[in-house]
Tab-separated table of C-alpha atoms in Angstrom:
chain	number	residue	atom	x	y	z
A	1	ASP	CA	0.032	0.020	0.004
A	2	ALA	CA	1.605	3.276	-1.128
A	3	GLY	CA	1.836	5.964	1.557
A	4	VAL	CA	1.712	9.648	0.748
A	5	THR	CA	3.188	10.483	-2.630
A	6	GLN	CA	4.629	13.827	-3.386
A	7	SER	CA	5.852	15.311	-6.695
A	8	PRO	CA	8.283	16.465	-7.743
A	9	THR	CA	10.938	15.462	-5.337
A	10	HIS	CA	13.315	18.306	-6.077
A	11	LEU	CA	12.635	21.701	-7.910
A	12	ILE	CA	14.704	24.819	-8.680
A	13	LYS	CA	12.696	28.010	-9.279
A	14	THR	CA	13.736	31.592	-9.921
A	15	ARG	CA	12.733	34.376	-7.485
A	16	GLY	CA	9.354	35.794	-8.613
A	17	GLN	CA	8.163	32.609	-10.304
A	18	GLN	CA	5.271	30.589	-9.353
A	19	VAL	CA	5.292	26.815	-8.286
A	20	THR	CA	2.860	24.012	-7.953
A	21	LEU	CA	3.536	21.015	-5.677
A	22	ARG	CA	1.389	17.918	-5.743
A	23	CYS	CA	0.401	15.258	-3.265
A	24	SER	CA	-1.542	12.003	-3.252
A	25	PRO	CA	-2.680	10.986	0.080
A	26	LYS	CA	-2.477	7.536	1.476
A	27	SER	CA	-5.352	5.247	0.273
A	28	GLY	CA	-8.408	5.718	2.546
A	29	HIS	CA	-7.181	9.105	3.881
A	30	ASP	CA	-9.398	12.197	3.180
A	31	THR	CA	-7.665	15.083	5.005
A	32	VAL	CA	-4.458	16.517	3.694
A	33	SER	CA	-2.134	19.119	5.428
A	34	TRP	CA	0.888	20.914	4.152
A	35	TYR	CA	3.940	21.895	6.052
A	36	GLN	CA	7.129	23.841	5.305
A	37	GLN	CA	10.333	22.853	6.883
A	38	ALA	CA	13.337	25.201	6.704
A	39	LEU	CA	16.909	23.687	7.111
A	40	GLY	CA	17.475	22.856	10.741
A	41	GLN	CA	13.967	23.672	11.831
A	42	GLY	CA	10.864	21.698	12.701
A	43	PRO	CA	7.973	21.588	10.121
A	44	GLN	CA	5.663	24.644	10.163
A	45	PHE	CA	1.946	24.126	9.370
A	46	ILE	CA	0.729	25.831	6.237
A	47	PHE	CA	-2.877	24.638	5.885
A	48	GLN	CA	-5.231	21.695	6.012
A	49	TYR	CA	-7.868	20.582	3.447
A	50	TYR	CA	-10.922	18.406	4.079
A	51	GLU	CA	-13.843	17.946	1.717
A	52	GLU	CA	-12.156	20.141	-0.832
A	53	GLU	CA	-12.079	23.120	1.562
A	54	GLU	CA	-9.410	24.875	3.532
A	55	ARG	CA	-10.188	24.088	7.191
A	56	GLN	CA	-7.246	25.497	8.993
A	57	ARG	CA	-4.487	27.797	8.086
A	58	GLY	CA	-1.099	28.583	9.653
A	59	ASN	CA	0.652	31.977	9.558
A	60	PHE	CA	1.494	32.030	6.009
A	61	PRO	CA	0.804	34.799	3.502
A	62	ASP	CA	-1.733	34.625	0.701
A	63	ARG	CA	0.964	33.841	-1.690
A	64	PHE	CA	0.569	30.283	-0.450
A	65	SER	CA	-2.629	28.748	-1.632
A	66	GLY	CA	-3.864	25.141	-2.136
A	67	HIS	CA	-6.615	22.950	-3.556
A	68	GLN	CA	-8.040	19.535	-2.807
A	69	PHE	CA	-9.649	17.476	-5.574
A	70	PRO	CA	-12.544	15.063	-5.296
A	71	ASN	CA	-10.081	12.106	-5.160
A	72	TYR	CA	-8.535	13.749	-2.080
A	73	SER	CA	-5.305	14.636	-3.865
A	74	SER	CA	-4.012	18.114	-3.125
A	75	GLU	CA	-1.814	20.815	-4.661
A	76	LEU	CA	0.121	23.596	-2.960
A	77	ASN	CA	0.693	26.753	-5.057
A	78	VAL	CA	3.201	29.438	-4.132
A	79	ASN	CA	3.288	32.777	-6.131
A	80	ALA	CA	6.013	35.435	-6.306
A	81	LEU	CA	8.538	33.127	-4.918
A	82	LEU	CA	11.121	34.527	-2.420
A	83	LEU	CA	14.559	33.331	-1.608
A	84	GLY	CA	13.064	32.582	1.808
A	85	ASP	CA	10.608	30.135	0.394
A	86	SER	CA	13.479	27.583	-0.106
A	87	ALA	CA	12.621	24.664	2.075
A	88	LEU	CA	11.325	21.162	2.212
A	89	TYR	CA	7.540	21.091	1.675
A	90	LEU	CA	5.841	18.177	3.435
A	91	CYS	CA	2.336	16.779	2.658
A	92	ALA	CA	0.579	14.654	5.325
A	93	SER	CA	-2.706	12.804	5.204
A	94	ARG	CA	-5.036	11.189	7.657
A	95	THR	CA	-8.573	9.877	8.038
A	96	GLY	CA	-10.966	10.720	10.859
A	97	GLY	CA	-10.359	9.907	14.583
A	98	ALA	CA	-7.377	10.541	16.652
A	99	GLY	CA	-4.782	8.608	14.692
A	100	GLY	CA	-1.520	10.143	13.584
A	101	TYR	CA	-0.736	11.664	10.180
A	102	THR	CA	1.129	9.893	7.513
A	103	PHE	CA	3.795	12.125	5.974
A	104	GLY	CA	5.343	12.076	2.432
A	105	SER	CA	9.085	12.461	1.755
A	106	GLY	CA	8.616	15.915	0.733
A	107	THR	CA	9.466	18.316	-2.227
A	108	ARG	CA	12.722	20.168	-1.800
A	109	LEU	CA	12.163	23.624	-3.368
A	110	THR	CA	15.115	25.855	-3.972
A	111	VAL	CA	14.552	29.412	-5.007
A	112	VAL	CA	17.542	31.173	-6.765
B	1	ASP	CA	-2.044	23.945	21.075
B	2	ALA	CA	-0.066	23.508	24.314
B	3	LYS	CA	3.498	24.163	24.222
B	4	THR	CA	5.919	21.316	24.821
B	5	THR	CA	9.430	21.253	26.060
B	6	GLN	CA	12.037	18.655	25.253
B	7	PRO	CA	15.779	18.261	25.810
B	8	PRO	CA	17.692	19.313	22.716
B	9	SER	CA	19.662	16.020	22.528
B	10	MET	CA	20.133	12.688	24.188
B	11	ASP	CA	22.434	9.694	23.787
B	12	CYS	CA	21.654	5.953	24.077
B	13	ALA	CA	23.630	2.740	23.704
B	14	GLU	CA	22.394	0.270	21.118
B	15	GLY	CA	20.246	-2.504	22.676
B	16	ARG	CA	19.229	-0.220	25.757
B	17	ALA	CA	16.000	1.547	26.387
B	18	ALA	CA	15.800	5.122	25.225
B	19	ASN	CA	13.554	7.248	27.417
B	20	LEU	CA	12.670	10.624	25.823
B	21	PRO	CA	11.001	13.062	28.179
B	22	CYS	CA	8.411	15.737	27.212
B	23	ASN	CA	6.914	18.537	29.323
B	24	HIS	CA	3.434	19.853	28.395
B	25	SER	CA	2.212	21.517	31.542
B	26	THR	CA	-0.375	23.682	29.855
B	27	ILE	CA	-1.961	20.703	28.097
B	28	SER	CA	-5.734	21.024	27.860
B	29	GLY	CA	-8.180	18.296	28.626
B	30	ASN	CA	-8.957	17.438	24.934
B	31	GLU	CA	-5.438	17.551	23.750
B	32	TYR	CA	-3.707	14.309	23.044
B	33	VAL	CA	0.065	13.813	23.234
B	34	TYR	CA	1.595	12.752	19.914
B	35	TRP	CA	5.141	11.569	19.068
B	36	TYR	CA	6.628	11.729	15.695
B	37	ARG	CA	10.312	11.161	14.584
B	38	GLN	CA	12.254	12.415	11.635
B	39	ILE	CA	15.259	10.649	10.208
B	40	HIS	CA	17.422	12.878	8.035
B	41	SER	CA	16.072	13.885	4.729
B	42	GLN	CA	12.757	12.062	5.284
B	43	GLY	CA	9.247	13.150	6.276
B	44	PRO	CA	8.161	12.792	9.891
B	45	GLN	CA	6.921	9.456	10.948
B	46	TYR	CA	4.136	8.938	13.469
B	47	ILE	CA	5.039	6.751	16.441
B	48	ILE	CA	2.252	6.778	18.977
B	49	HIS	CA	-0.228	9.002	20.706
B	50	GLY	CA	-2.326	9.003	23.965
B	51	LEU	CA	-4.762	11.036	26.037
B	52	LYS	CA	-4.624	9.738	29.639
B	53	ASN	CA	-3.547	6.184	29.655
B	54	ASN	CA	-0.322	4.676	28.912
B	55	GLU	CA	0.018	3.314	25.382
B	56	THR	CA	2.127	0.634	23.634
B	57	ASN	CA	2.490	-0.373	20.139
B	58	GLU	CA	4.994	-2.274	18.070
B	59	MET	CA	7.350	0.833	17.939
B	60	ALA	CA	7.323	2.320	21.393
B	61	SER	CA	5.548	2.862	24.705
B	62	LEU	CA	4.104	6.183	25.904
B	63	ILE	CA	3.958	6.948	29.618
B	64	ILE	CA	1.685	9.909	30.579
B	65	THR	CA	1.756	11.201	34.143
B	66	GLU	CA	-1.435	11.270	36.030
B	67	ASP	CA	-1.733	15.050	36.007
B	68	ARG	CA	-0.837	14.946	32.155
B	69	LYS	CA	1.792	17.639	32.569
B	70	SER	CA	4.509	15.431	31.166
B	71	SER	CA	5.149	12.140	29.265
B	72	THR	CA	7.919	9.810	28.277
B	73	LEU	CA	8.397	8.075	25.053
B	74	ILE	CA	10.171	4.647	25.521
B	75	LEU	CA	12.062	2.787	22.854
B	76	PRO	CA	12.525	-0.511	24.597
B	77	HIS	CA	15.585	-1.710	22.690
B	78	ALA	CA	17.151	1.052	20.671
B	79	THR	CA	18.900	0.385	17.439
B	80	LEU	CA	21.205	2.507	15.216
B	81	ARG	CA	18.159	3.034	12.928
B	82	ASP	CA	16.322	4.847	15.759
B	83	THR	CA	18.786	7.750	15.461
B	84	ALA	CA	16.499	10.696	14.520
B	85	VAL	CA	14.828	13.898	15.797
B	86	TYR	CA	11.940	12.977	18.042
B	87	TYR	CA	9.005	15.558	18.340
B	88	CYS	CA	6.479	15.593	21.127
B	89	ILE	CA	3.295	17.472	20.149
B	90	ALA	CA	0.099	18.340	22.009
B	91	ALA	CA	-2.863	18.637	19.642
B	92	ASN	CA	-6.623	18.344	19.474
B	93	ALA	CA	-7.807	15.203	17.853
B	94	GLY	CA	-10.859	14.131	15.910
B	95	GLY	CA	-12.698	15.677	12.999
B	96	THR	CA	-11.613	18.636	11.077
B	97	SER	CA	-10.356	20.454	14.154
B	98	TYR	CA	-7.354	18.318	14.255
B	99	GLY	CA	-5.202	19.750	11.559
B	100	LYS	CA	-2.326	21.743	12.866
B	101	LEU	CA	0.620	19.998	14.423
B	102	THR	CA	3.013	22.523	16.166
B	103	PHE	CA	6.465	21.050	15.901
B	104	GLY	CA	9.195	22.417	18.240
B	105	GLN	CA	12.910	21.717	17.954
B	106	GLY	CA	12.500	18.278	19.143
B	107	THR	CA	15.048	15.908	20.798
B	108	ILE	CA	17.944	14.603	18.674
B	109	LEU	CA	18.374	10.999	19.790
B	110	THR	CA	21.754	9.422	18.852
B	111	VAL	CA	22.092	5.748	19.235
B	112	HIS	CA	25.659	4.594	19.719
B	113	PRO	CA	27.042	1.162	18.897
């Protein structure tokens, strides 16, 4: 059973460009969250999607937006990239109840 | 979410038990204690969670004090592959309200041969 799948694994973008990262949740999971992890830091919550709606949002600017599709997969979009957006972007999924999240291996974004 | 405090680093000999403490003195009644770990260059891995009672699974045991102000994650027989950053998180659970995991700096556990 595949876990959480993220694509691409690595990406290099130029400052000012836009980027889209993709996530397929673990089979049976309907809730998807996105995290940003800068080098040497713990992951920081960006937002969570459930039933195709953004349910919770962390302290990130509107340049960060997302979408969840009917098949529960999700996209993270970042506009007007800044050098400081360089990080590992993690997608996590879960289903209802108190259980833990399953995380993907992440997309390493480098902004130059 | 309640703030958690963990030691920045710990060492453990291979084969011995690793006991990782976590303080969460402001935890509210509906917050669970979750433990995740992150091995270098990988996404975090869920280990275990609990509300009031002690919990055990195939990976670890979780001991929560009666007042719920602190907990200990126990890896009973640590191996070199258990070397990772361990995160203790207090979070609401259930339904769509459970979304945000607040990761701190965690504890870097190094298992030595």
